[in-house]
C-alpha positions in Angstrom: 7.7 26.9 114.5 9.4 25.8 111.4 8.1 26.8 108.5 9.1 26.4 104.8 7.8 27.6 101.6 7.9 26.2 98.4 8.4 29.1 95.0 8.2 28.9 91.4 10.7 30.9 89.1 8.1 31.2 86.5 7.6 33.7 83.4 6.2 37.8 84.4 2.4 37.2 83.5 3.1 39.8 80.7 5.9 38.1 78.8 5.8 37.4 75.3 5.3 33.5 75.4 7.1 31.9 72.2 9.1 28.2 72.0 12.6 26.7 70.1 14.1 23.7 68.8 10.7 22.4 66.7 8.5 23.5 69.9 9.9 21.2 72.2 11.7 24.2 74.3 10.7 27.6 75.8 12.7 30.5 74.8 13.8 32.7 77.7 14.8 34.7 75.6 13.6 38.6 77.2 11.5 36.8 79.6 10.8 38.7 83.1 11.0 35.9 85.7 8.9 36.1 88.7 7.9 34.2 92.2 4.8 32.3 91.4 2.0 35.0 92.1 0.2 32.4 94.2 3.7 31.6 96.2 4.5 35.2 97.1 0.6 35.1 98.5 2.1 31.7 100.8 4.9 33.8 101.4 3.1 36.5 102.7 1.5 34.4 104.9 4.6 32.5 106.2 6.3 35.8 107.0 3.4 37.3 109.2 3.2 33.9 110.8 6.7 33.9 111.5 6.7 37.1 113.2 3.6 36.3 115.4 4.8 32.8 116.8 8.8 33.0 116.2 11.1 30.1 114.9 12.1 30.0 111.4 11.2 30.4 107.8 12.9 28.9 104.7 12.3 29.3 101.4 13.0 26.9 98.7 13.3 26.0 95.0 14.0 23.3 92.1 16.0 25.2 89.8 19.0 26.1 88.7 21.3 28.9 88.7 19.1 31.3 87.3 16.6 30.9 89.4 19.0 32.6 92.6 17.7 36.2 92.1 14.0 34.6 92.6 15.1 33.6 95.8 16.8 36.3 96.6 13.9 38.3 95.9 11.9 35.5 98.8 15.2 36.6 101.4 14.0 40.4 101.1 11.1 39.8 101.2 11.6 38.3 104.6 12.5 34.6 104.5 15.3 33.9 106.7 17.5 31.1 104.2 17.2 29.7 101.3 17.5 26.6 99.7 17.9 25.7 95.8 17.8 22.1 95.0 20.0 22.2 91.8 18.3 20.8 89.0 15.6 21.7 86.0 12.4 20.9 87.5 11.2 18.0 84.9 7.7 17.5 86.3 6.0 17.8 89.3 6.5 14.5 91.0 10.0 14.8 90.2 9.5 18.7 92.3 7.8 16.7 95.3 10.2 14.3 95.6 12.8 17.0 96.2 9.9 18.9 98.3 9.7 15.5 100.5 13.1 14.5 101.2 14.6 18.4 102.2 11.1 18.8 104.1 11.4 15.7 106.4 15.4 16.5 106.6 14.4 19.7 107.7 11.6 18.8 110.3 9.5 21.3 109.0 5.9 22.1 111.0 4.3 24.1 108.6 4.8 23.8 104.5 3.3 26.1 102.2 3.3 26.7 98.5 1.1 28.1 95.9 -2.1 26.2 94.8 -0.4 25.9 91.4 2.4 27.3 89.1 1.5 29.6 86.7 3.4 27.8 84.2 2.5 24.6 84.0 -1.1 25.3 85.9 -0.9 21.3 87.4 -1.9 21.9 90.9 -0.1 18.6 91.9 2.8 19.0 94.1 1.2 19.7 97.6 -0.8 16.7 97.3 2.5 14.5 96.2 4.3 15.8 99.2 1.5 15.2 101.5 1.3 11.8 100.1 5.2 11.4 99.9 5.4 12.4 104.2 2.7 11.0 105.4 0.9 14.7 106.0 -2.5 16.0 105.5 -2.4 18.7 102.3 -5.3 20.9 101.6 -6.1 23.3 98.3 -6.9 26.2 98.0 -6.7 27.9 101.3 -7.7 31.4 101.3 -7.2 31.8 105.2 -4.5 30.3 107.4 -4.3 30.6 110.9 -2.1 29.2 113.9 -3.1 28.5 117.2 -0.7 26.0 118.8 -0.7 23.3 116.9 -4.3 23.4 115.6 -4.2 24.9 112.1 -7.6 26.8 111.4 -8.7 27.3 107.5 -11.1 28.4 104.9 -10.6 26.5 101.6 -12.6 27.3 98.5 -15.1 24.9 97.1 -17.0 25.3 93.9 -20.3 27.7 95.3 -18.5 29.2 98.9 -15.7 27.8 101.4 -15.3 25.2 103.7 -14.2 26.2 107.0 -11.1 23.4 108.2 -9.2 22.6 111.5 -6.1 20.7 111.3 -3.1 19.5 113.6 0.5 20.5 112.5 2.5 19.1 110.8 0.5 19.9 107.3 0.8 21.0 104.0 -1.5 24.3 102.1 -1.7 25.2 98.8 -2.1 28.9 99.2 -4.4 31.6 97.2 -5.6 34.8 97.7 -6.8 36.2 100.1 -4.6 34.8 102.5 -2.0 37.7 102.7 -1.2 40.7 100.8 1.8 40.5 98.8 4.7 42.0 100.3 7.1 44.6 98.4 11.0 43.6 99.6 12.0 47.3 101.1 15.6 48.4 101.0 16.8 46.7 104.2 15.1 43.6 103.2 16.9 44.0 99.6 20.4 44.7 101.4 20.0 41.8 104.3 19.1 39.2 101.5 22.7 39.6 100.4 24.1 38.2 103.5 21.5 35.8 104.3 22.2 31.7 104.0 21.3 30.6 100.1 22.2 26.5 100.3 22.4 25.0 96.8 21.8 20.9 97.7 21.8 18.3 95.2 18.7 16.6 93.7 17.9 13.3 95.5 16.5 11.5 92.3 16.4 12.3 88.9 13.2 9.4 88.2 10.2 11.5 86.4 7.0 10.3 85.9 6.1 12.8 82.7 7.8 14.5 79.9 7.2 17.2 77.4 6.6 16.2 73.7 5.6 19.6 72.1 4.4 23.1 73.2 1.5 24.6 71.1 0.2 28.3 71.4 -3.3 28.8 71.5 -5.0 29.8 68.3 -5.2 33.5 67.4 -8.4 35.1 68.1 -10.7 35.3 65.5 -12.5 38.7 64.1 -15.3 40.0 66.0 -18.8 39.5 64.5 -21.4 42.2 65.0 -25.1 41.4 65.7 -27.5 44.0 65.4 -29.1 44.3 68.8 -32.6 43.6 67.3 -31.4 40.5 65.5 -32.0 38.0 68.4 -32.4 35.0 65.7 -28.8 35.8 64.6 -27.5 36.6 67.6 -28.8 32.6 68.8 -27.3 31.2 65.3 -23.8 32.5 66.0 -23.8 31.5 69.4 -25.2 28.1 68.4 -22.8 26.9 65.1 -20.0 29.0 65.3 -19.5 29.8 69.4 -20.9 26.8 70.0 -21.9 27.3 73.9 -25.8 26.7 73.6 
């Protein structure tokens, strides 16, 4: 089985978030860059499947040079190449086409990614690809099972999970808990520096979106404490000010 997976290069969760040039531009500047927490779960997955059925796993990622130690990180960890499409990933149709066209080069069976960057939170690119190869996509799948070529899953739905069955080829936008992350161990960390890392050119440059302005959200306000006994206030504040009743 052929299997690739899709990461993110995307800011450490704790990294101080600011912007440049008018707030038009993020500033890496001492930012911690990570796999997309939801894409090391896919990962995860890929690699035990891997081992339990054979064939292949590939990793990729729209990006440019900085985003190599990412996937050299997805190499230890236990994918067996690598492929960076070499470009800054404008938006996420402009990601799935990139997705689409290396996928259906690569004859892929199975194609994972996280549910959604934590960057940019869209959610979108597994359903583009599906749409852009013809495949069935599902999100988010907590469990991910191969028998064959029937795909078995549980996908979460607002109130519980909806238990799915599938034929390969498809696509899965992964979340926990699928797999447990996997730590790279020193013979992962030493192999990944011998294993294939491809860097391919993008096949479009065409975008659909694009960025006008980045805005923080607004500092938190002081706290306001309500006497236990004061129910009427408590109901006011919660009313005018809060605003959720």
């Amino acid at each position: 089985m052929k299997i690739l997976v899709c990461i993110t290069h995307v800011p450490d969760t704790t990294s101080k978030i600011q912007f440049t040039a008018e707030n038009t531009k993020f500033d890496i500047t001492g930012v911690q860059f990570i796999i997309g927490p939801y894409d090391d779960y896919a990962l995860a997955r890929a690699v035990e499947l891997r081992d339990q059925t054979g064939g292949k796993l590939t990793v990729l990622n729209v990006g440019e040079a900085e985003t190599e130690p990412t996937l050299r990180k997805a190499l230890a960890i236990g994918a067996d190449d690598a492929i960076r499409v070499n470009s800054n990933p404008k938006d996420s149709f402009f990601v799935a086409k990139q997705i689409a066209h290396y996928a259906k080069e690569g004859g892929y069976d199975l194609i994972l990614m996280g549910r959604e960057s934590i960057d940019f939170n869209g959610g979108m690119v597994h359903g583009m690809v599906g749409e852009l190869l013809g495949m069935p996509s599902f999100s988010p799948v907590m469990k991910l099972d191969v028998e064959g070529t029937t795909v078995k899953m549980a996908r979460e739905i607002e109130g519980g999970k909806e238990m799915l069955e599938a034929q390969l080829p498809l696509i899965a936008g992964c979340q926990e808990p699928i797999a447990e992350w996997k730590i790279p161990n020193m013979r992962g960390i030493m192999s990944a520096r011998t294993k294939p890392l491809n860097v391919v050119d993008p096949v479009t440059e065409e975008t659909q979106a694009e960025t006008q302005k980045y805005q923080l959200p607004p500092a938190k306000g002081a706290v306001k404490l309500v006497d236990k006994d004061n129910v009427a206030e408590l109901v006011k504040l919660l009313k005018n000010d809060a605003k959720v009743l």
